[in-house]
CSV table of C-alpha atoms and ligand atoms in Angstrom, one decimal:
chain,number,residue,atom,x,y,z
A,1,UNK,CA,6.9,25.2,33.9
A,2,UNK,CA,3.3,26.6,34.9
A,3,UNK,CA,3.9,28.3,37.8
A,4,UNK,CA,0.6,30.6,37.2
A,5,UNK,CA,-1.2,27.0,38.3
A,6,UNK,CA,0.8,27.7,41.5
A,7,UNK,CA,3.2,24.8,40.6
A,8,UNK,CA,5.7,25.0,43.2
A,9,UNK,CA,9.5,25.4,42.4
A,10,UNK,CA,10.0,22.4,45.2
A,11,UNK,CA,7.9,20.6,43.1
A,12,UNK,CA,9.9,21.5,39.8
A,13,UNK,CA,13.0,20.8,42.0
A,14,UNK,CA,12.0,17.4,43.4
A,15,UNK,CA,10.7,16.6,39.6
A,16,UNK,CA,13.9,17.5,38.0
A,17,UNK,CA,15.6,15.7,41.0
A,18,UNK,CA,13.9,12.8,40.0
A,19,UNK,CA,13.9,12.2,36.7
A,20,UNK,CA,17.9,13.0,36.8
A,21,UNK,CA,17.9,9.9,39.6
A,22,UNK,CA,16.5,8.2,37.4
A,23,UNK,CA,18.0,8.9,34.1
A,24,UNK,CA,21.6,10.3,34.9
A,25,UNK,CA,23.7,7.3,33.5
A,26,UNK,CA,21.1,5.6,31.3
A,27,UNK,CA,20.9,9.1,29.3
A,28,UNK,CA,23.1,9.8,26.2
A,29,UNK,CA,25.0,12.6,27.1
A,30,UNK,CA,23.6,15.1,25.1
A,31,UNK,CA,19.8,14.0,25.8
A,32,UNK,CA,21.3,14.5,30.0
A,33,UNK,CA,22.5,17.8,29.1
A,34,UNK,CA,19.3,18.9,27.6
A,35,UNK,CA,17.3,17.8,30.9
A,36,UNK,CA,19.3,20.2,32.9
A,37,UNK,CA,19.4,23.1,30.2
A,38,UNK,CA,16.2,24.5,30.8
A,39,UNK,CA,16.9,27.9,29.6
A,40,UNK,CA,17.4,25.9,26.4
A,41,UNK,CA,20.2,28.6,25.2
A,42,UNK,CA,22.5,25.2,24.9
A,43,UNK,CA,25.1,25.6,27.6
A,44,UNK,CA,24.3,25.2,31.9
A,45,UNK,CA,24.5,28.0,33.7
A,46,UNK,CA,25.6,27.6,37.4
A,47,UNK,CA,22.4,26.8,38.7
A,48,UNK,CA,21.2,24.5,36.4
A,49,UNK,CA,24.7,22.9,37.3
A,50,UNK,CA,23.9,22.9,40.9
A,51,UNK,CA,20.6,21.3,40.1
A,52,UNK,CA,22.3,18.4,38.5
A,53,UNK,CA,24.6,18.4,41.2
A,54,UNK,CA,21.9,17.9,44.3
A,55,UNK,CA,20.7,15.2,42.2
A,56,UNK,CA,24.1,13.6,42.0
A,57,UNK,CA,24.7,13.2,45.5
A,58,UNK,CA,22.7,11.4,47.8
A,59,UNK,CA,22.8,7.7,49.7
A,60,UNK,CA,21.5,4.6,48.2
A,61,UNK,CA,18.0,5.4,49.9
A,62,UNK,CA,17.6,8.6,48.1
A,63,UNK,CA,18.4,11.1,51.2
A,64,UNK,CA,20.6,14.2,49.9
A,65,UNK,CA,24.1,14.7,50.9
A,66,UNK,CA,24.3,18.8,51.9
A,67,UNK,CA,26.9,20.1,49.8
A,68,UNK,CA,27.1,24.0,50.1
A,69,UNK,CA,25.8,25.8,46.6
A,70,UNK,CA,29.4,27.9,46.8
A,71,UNK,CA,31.5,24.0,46.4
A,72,UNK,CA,28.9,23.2,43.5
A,73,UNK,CA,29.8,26.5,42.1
A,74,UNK,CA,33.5,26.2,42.6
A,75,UNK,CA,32.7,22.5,40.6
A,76,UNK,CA,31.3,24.6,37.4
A,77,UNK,CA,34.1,26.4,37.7
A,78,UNK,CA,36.1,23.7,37.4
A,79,UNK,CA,34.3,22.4,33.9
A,80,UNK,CA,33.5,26.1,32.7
A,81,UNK,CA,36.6,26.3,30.4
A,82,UNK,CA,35.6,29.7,29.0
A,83,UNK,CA,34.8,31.1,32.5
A,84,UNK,CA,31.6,32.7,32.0
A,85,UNK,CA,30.1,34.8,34.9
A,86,UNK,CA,29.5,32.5,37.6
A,87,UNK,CA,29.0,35.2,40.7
A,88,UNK,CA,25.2,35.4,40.6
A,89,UNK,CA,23.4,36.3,43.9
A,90,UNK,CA,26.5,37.9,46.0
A,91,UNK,CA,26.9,41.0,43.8
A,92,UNK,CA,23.5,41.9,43.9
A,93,UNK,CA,22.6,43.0,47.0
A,94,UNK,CA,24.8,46.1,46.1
A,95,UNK,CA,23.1,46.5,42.5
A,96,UNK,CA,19.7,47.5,44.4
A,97,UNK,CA,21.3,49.6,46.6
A,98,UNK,CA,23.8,51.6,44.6
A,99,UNK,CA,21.3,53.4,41.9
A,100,UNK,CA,20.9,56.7,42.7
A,101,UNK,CA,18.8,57.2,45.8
A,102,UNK,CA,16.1,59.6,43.7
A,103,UNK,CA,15.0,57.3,41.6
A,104,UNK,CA,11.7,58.6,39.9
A,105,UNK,CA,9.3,55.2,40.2
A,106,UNK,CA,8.4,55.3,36.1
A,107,UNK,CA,11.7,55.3,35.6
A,108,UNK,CA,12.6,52.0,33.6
A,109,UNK,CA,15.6,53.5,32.0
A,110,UNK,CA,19.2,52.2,31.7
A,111,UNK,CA,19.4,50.6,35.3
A,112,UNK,CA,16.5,48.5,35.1
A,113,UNK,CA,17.9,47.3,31.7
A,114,UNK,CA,21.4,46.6,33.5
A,115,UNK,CA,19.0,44.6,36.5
A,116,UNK,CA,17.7,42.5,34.0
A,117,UNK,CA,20.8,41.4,32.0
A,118,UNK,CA,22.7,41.1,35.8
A,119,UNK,CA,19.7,38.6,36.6
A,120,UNK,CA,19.3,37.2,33.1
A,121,UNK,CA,22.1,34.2,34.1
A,122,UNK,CA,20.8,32.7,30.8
A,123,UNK,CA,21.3,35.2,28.6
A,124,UNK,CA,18.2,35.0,26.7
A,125,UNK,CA,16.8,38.3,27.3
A,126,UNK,CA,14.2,37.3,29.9
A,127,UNK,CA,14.0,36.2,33.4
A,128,UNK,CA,13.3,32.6,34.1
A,129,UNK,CA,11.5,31.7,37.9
A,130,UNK,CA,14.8,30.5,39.3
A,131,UNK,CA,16.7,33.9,38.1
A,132,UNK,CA,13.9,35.3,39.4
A,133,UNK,CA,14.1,33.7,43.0
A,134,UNK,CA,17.8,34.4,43.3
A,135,UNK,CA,17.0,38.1,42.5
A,136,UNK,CA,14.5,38.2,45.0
A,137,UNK,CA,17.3,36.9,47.8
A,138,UNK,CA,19.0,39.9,46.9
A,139,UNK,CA,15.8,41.8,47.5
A,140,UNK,CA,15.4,40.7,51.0
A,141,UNK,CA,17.9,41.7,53.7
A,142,UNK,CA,17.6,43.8,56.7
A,143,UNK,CA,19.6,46.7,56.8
A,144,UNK,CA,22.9,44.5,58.0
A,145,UNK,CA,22.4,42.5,55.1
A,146,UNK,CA,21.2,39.4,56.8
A,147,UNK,CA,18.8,37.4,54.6
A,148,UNK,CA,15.1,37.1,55.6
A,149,UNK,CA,14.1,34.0,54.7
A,150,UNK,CA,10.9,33.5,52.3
A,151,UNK,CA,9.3,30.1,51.1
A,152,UNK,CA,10.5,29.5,47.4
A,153,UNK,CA,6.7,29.1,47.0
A,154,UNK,CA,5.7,32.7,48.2
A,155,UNK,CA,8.6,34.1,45.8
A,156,UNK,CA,7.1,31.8,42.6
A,157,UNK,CA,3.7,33.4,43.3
A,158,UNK,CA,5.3,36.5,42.9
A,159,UNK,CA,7.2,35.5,39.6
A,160,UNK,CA,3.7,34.5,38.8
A,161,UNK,CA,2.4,38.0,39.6
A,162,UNK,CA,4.5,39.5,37.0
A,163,UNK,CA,4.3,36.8,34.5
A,164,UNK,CA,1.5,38.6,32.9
A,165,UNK,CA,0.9,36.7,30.0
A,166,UNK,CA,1.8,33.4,31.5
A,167,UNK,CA,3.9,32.2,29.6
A,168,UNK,CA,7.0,31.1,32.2
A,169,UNK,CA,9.3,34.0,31.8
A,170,UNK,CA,9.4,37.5,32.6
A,171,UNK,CA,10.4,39.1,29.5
A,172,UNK,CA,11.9,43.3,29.7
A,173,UNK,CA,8.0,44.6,29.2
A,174,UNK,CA,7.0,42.7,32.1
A,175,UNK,CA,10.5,43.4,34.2
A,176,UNK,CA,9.8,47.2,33.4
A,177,UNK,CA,6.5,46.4,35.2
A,178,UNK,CA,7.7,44.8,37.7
A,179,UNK,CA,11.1,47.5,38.4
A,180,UNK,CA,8.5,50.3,38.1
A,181,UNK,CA,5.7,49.1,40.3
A,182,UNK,CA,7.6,46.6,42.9
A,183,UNK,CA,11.5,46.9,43.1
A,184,UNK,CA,11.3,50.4,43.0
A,185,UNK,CA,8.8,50.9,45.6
A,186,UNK,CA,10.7,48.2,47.5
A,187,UNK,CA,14.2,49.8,47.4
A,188,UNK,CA,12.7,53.7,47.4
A,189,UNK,CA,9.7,53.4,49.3
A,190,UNK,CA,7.9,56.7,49.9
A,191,UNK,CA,6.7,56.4,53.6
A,192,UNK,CA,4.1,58.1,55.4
A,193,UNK,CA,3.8,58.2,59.3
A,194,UNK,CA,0.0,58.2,60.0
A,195,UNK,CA,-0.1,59.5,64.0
A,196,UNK,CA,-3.5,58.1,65.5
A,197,UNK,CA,-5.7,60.2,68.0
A,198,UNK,CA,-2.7,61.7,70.1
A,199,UNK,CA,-5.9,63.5,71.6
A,200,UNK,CA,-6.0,64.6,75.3
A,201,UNK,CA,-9.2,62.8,76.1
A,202,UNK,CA,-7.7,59.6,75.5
A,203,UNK,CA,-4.8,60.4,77.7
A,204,UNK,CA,-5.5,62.3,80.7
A,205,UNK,CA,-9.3,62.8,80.1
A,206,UNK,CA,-12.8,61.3,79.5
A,207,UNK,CA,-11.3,58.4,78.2
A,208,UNK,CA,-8.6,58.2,79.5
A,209,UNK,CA,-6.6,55.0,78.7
A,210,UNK,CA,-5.1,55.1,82.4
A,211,UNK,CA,-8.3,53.4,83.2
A,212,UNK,CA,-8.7,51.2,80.8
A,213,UNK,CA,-8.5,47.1,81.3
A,214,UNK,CA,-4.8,47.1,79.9
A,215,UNK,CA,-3.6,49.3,82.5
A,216,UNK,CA,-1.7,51.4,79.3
A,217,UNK,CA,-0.4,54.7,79.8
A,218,UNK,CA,-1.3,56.6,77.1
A,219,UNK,CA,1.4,59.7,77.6
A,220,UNK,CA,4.0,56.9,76.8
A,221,UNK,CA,3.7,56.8,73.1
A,222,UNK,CA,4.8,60.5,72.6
A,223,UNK,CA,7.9,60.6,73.1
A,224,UNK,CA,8.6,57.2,70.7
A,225,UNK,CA,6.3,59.2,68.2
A,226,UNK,CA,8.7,62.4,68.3
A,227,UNK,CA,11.7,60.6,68.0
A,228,UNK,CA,10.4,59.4,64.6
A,229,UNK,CA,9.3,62.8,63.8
A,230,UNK,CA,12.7,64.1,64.0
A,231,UNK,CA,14.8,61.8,63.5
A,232,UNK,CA,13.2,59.6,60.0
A,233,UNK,CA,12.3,61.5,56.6
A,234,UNK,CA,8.6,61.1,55.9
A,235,UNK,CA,6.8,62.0,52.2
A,236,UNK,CA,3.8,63.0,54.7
A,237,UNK,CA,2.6,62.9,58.0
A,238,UNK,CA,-0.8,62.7,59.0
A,239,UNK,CA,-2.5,63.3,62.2
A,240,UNK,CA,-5.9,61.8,62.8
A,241,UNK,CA,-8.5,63.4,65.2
A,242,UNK,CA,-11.6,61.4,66.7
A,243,UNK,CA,-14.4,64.7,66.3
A,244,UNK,CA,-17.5,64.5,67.4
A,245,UNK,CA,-20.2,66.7,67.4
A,246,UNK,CA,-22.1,67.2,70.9
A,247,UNK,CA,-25.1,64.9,69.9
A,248,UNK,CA,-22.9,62.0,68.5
A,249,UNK,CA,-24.1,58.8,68.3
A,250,UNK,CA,-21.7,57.0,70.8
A,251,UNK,CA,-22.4,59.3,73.7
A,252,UNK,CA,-23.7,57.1,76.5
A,253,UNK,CA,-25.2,60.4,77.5
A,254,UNK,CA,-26.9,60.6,74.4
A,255,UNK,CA,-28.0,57.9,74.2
A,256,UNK,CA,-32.0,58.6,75.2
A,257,UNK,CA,-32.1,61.2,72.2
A,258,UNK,CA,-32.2,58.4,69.6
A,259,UNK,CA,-35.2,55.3,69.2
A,260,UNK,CA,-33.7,52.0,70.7
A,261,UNK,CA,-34.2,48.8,68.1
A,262,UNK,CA,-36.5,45.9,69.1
A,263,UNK,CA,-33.1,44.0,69.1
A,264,UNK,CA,-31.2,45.7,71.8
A,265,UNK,CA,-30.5,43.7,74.9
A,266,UNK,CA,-29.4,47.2,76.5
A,267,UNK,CA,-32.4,49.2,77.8
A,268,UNK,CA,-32.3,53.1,77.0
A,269,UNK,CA,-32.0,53.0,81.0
A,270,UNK,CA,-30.0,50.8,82.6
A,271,UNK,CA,-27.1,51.5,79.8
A,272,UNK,CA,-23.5,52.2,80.9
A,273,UNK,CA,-20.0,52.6,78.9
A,274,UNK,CA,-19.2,50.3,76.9
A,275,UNK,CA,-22.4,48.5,76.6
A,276,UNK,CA,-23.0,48.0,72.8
A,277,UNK,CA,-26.5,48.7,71.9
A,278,UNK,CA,-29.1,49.1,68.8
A,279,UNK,CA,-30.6,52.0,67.5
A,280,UNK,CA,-33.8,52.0,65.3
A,281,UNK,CA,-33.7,52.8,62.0
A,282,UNK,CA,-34.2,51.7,58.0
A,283,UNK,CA,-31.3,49.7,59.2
A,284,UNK,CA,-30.4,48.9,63.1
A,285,UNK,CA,-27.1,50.4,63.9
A,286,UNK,CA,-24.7,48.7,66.7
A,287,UNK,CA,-23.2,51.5,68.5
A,288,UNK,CA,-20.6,50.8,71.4
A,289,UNK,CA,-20.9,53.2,74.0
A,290,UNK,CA,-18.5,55.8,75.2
A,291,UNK,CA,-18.4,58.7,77.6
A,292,UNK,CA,-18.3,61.8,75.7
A,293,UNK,CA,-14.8,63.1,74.5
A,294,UNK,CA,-13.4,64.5,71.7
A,295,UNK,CA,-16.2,67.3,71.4
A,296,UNK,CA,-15.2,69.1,68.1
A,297,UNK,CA,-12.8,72.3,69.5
A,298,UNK,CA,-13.3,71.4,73.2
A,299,UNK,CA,-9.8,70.8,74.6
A,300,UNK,CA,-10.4,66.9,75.3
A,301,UNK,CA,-10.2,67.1,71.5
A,302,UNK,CA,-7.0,68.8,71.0
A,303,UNK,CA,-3.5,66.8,70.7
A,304,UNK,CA,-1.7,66.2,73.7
A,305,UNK,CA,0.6,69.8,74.4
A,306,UNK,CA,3.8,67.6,73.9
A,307,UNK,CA,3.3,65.8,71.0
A,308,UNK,CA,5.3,67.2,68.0
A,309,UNK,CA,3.1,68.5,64.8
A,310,UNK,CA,5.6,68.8,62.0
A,311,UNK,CA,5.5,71.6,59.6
A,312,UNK,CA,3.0,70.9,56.3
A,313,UNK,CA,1.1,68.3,58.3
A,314,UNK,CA,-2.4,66.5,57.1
A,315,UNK,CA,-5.2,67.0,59.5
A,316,UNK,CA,-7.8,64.2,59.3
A,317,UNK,CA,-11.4,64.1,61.4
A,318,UNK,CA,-13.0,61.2,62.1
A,319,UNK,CA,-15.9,60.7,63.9
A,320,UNK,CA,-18.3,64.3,62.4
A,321,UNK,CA,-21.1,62.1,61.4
A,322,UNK,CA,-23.4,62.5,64.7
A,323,UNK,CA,-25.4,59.4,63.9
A,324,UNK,CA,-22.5,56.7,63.1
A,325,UNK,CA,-19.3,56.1,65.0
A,326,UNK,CA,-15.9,55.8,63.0
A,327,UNK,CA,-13.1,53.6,64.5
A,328,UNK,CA,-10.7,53.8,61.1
A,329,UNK,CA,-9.1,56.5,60.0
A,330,UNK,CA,-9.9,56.0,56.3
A,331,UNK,CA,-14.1,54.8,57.0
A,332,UNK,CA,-16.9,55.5,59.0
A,333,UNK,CA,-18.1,52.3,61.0
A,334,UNK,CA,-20.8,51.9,57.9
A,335,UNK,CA,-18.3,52.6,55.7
A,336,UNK,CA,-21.0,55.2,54.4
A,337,UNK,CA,-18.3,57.7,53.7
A,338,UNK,CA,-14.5,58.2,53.3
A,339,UNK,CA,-12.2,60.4,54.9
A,340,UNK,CA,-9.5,62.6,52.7
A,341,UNK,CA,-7.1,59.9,54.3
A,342,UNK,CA,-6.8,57.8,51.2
A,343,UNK,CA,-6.6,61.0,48.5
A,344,UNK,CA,-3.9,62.3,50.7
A,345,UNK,CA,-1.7,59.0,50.3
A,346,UNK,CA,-2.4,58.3,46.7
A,347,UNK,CA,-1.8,62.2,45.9
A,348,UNK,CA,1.7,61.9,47.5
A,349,UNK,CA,2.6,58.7,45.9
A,350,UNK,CA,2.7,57.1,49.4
A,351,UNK,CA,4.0,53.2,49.3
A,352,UNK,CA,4.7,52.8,53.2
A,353,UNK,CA,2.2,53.5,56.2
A,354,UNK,CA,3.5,53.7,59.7
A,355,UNK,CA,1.0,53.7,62.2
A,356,UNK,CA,1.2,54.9,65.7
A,357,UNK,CA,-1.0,56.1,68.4
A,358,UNK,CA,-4.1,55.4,70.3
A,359,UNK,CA,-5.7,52.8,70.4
A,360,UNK,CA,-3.8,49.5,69.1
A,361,UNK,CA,-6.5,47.0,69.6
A,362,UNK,CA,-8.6,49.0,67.4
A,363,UNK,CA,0.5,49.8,64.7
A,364,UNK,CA,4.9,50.6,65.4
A,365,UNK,CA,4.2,48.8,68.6
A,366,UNK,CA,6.2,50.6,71.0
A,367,UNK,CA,4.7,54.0,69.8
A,368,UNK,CA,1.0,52.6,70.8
A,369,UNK,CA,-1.4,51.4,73.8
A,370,UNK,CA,-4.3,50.0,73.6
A,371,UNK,CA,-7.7,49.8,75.4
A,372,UNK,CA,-8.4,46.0,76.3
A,373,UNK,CA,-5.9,43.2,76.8
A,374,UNK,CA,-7.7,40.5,75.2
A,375,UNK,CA,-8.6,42.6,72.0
A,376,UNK,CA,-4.6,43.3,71.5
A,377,UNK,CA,-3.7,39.6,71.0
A,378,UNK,CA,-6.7,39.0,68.7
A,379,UNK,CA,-5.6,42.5,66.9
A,380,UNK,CA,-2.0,41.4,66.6
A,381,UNK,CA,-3.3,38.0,65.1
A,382,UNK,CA,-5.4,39.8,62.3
A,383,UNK,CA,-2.9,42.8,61.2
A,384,UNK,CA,-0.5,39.8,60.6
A,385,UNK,CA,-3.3,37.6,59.0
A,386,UNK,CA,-3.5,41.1,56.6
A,387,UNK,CA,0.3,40.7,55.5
A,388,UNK,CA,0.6,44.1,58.1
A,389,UNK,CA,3.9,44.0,60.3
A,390,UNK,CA,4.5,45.3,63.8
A,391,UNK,CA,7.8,46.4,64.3
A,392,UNK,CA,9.7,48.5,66.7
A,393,UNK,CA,10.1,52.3,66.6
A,394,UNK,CA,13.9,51.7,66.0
A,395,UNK,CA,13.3,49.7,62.6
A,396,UNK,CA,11.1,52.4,60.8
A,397,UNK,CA,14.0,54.3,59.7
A,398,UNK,CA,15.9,51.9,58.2
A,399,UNK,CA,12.6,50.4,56.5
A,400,UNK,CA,11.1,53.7,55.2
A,401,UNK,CA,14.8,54.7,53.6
A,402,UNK,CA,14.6,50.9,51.8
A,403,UNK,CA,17.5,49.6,53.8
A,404,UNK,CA,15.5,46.9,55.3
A,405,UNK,CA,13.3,45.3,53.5
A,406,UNK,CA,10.8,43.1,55.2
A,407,UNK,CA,9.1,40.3,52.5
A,408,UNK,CA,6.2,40.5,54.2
A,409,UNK,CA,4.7,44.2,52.8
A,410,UNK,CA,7.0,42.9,49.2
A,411,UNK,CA,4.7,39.9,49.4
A,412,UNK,CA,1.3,41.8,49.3
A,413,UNK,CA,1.9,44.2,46.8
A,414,UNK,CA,3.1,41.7,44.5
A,415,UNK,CA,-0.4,40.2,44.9
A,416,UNK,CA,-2.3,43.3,44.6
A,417,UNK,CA,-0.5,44.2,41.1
A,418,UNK,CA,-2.5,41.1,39.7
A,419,UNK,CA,-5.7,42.8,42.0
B,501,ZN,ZN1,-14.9,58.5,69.4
């Protein structure tokens, strides 16, 4: 099956389903055995069987009869003489979980070698896509082991991810691939808690976010943010600062000191905050405007008194460049330069960012406010479009120790190892 040409397993499903309605009772029975026996290691395993069996049972208009997967099972049993292994899927939720919590991510030793054999229901020393889908099951649970549920499409693009030379199955090079870069970071993420411009001037002074559109309180994410601090183990944390130098570009009082552009609809004179305007230059720059706050060591730049800055902290500063304005904490607004941001997470071996802070509609979404009501729903829409989830400061926990495990960060990274 060529799942690399995003062949979906519902397709290789419904096809098997219906070339078996066709052809169960006209086949020989060897020639129907070797329809189902697609690991073509000449016995069924159970859910080859279970194939056969959906395709047994359904009205004389086609429509399934639902028969639950554990009575198919207990059917295999029934015809598997030599009881083989049969228990695939329910003992391996605990196989993830009961390696040793250390686990160094290159390490593709004995336990990875144990995964694959657990998964390899075929017994032909690589993983097929349906082994692979039922191991993936496994993979995603929250924390009370309840199942999130993901597309069998989504999981066959990620069989397809590791697949790397295409060929249908997932053989041990590729597995130790796919332990070392994906069910390792998965299980034993590293996580980092990335604590945005906790700054007083966006809480109680030039900006302050009390009198902002959305009405937010900006004090209110502090105390969510030091419960984390104290109570979840983080590889890093990293506080951002917005630091500006006196003449920056986003001042509104500046904003006489630099030549307007032919382009801007805001005169030099008549401007006011939050007015967007263009300056001159070998290229026009868009800057929004802003009172001034965060001056670089001014106290409207310092982190509000009671928020908690944990021992062996990263500083970052955002924002020094006088003539551009950064809103991200990894690029200036031109993306002309980087901040140590990124070095910082790939030195640590970071897999897992938590934001929280100021200002969401520009992250853990009880730990942060935002600026502008009808930016935060178009924000929400385009972290999720980005495969980013917002969760609740109570979650983080038992995500960053790998005892939830959302699909949707699982997802991306699967694509980015074919990136
Ligand atoms: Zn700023």
């Amino acid at each position: 099956m060529d799942v690399a040409n995003s062949t979906a397993v519902d397709d290789y499903f419904d096809n098997l389903v219906r070339t078996c309605n066709r052809e169960v009772g006209l086949l020989k029975e060897k020639e129907c055995f070797e329809t189902f026996n697609r690991g073509k290691v000449g016995f069924l395993n159970v859910i080859e069987f279970i194939v056969l069996c959906e395709a047994l049972f359904h009205d004389s208009e086609g429509r399934k009869y639902n028969v639950e997967k554990q009575r198919m099972a207990e059917i295999f049993a029934s015809f598997d003489t030599c009881r083989l292994d049969y228990s695939f899927g329910s003992n391996l939720a605990p196989c993830f979980i009961e390696g040793p919590r250390e686990i160094p991510h290159t390490w593709v030793g004995e336990h990875c070698y144990n995964l694959l054999s657990k998964m390899d229901l075929t017994l032909v020393g690589f993983l097929n896509v349906i082994e692979f889908i039922v191991l993936c099951e496994a993979l995603f649970h929250d924390s009370e082991g309840r199942k999130y549920n993901v597309e069998k499409q989504r999981m066959a693009e990620i069989f397809a991810s590791f697949d790397t030379n295409k060929d249908g199955f997932i053989d041990l090079t590729e597995f130790q691939a796919c332990w070392k870069e994906w069910i390792a970071v998965i299980c034993w993420p590293k996580p980092a808690l990335l604590v945005i411009d906790v700054q007083n001037d966006f809480i109680n002074g030039s900006l302050s976010m009390d009198n902002c559109p959305a009405g937010h309180k900006g004090v209110e994410v502090i105390e969510p943010i030091n419960g984390l601090l104290e109570n979840v183990t983080f590889d890093a944390v990293v506080y951002s600062y917005d630091w500006h130098p006196e003449n920056h570009i986003s001042f509104l009082s500046n904003v006489k000191q630099r030549p307007m552009d032919a382009s801007s609809t805001v005169k030099p004179e008549e401007a006011k905050v939050g007015d967007v305007v263009v300056f001159a230059g070998s290229q026009p720059t868009e800057v929004v405007l802003w009172p001034d706050h965060c001056v670089q060591n001014s106290w409207g730049a310092e982190l509000h008194q009671n928020l908690t800055v944990v021992e062996g902290a990263e500083l970052v500063y955002k924002g020094t460049n006088p003539e551009i304005d950064s809103f991200s904490a990894f690029w200036d607004n031109g993306k002309l330069s980087e901040t140590e941001l990124d070095s910082i997470l790939k030195k640590r071996g970071i897999t897992d960012v938590f934001c929280v802070g100021l200002a969401y509609d520009y992250c853990v979404d009880d730990a942060t406010r935002s600026i502008d009501p009808d930016t935060v729903s178009s924000m929400t829409a385009e972290l999720l479009a980005l495969g980013v989830e917002i969760i609740n400061s109570d979650k983080v926990n038992d995500m960053a120790r790998g005892y939830d495990r959302h699909p949707t960060l699982a997802i991306s990274s699967a694509k980015n190892f074919n990136a």
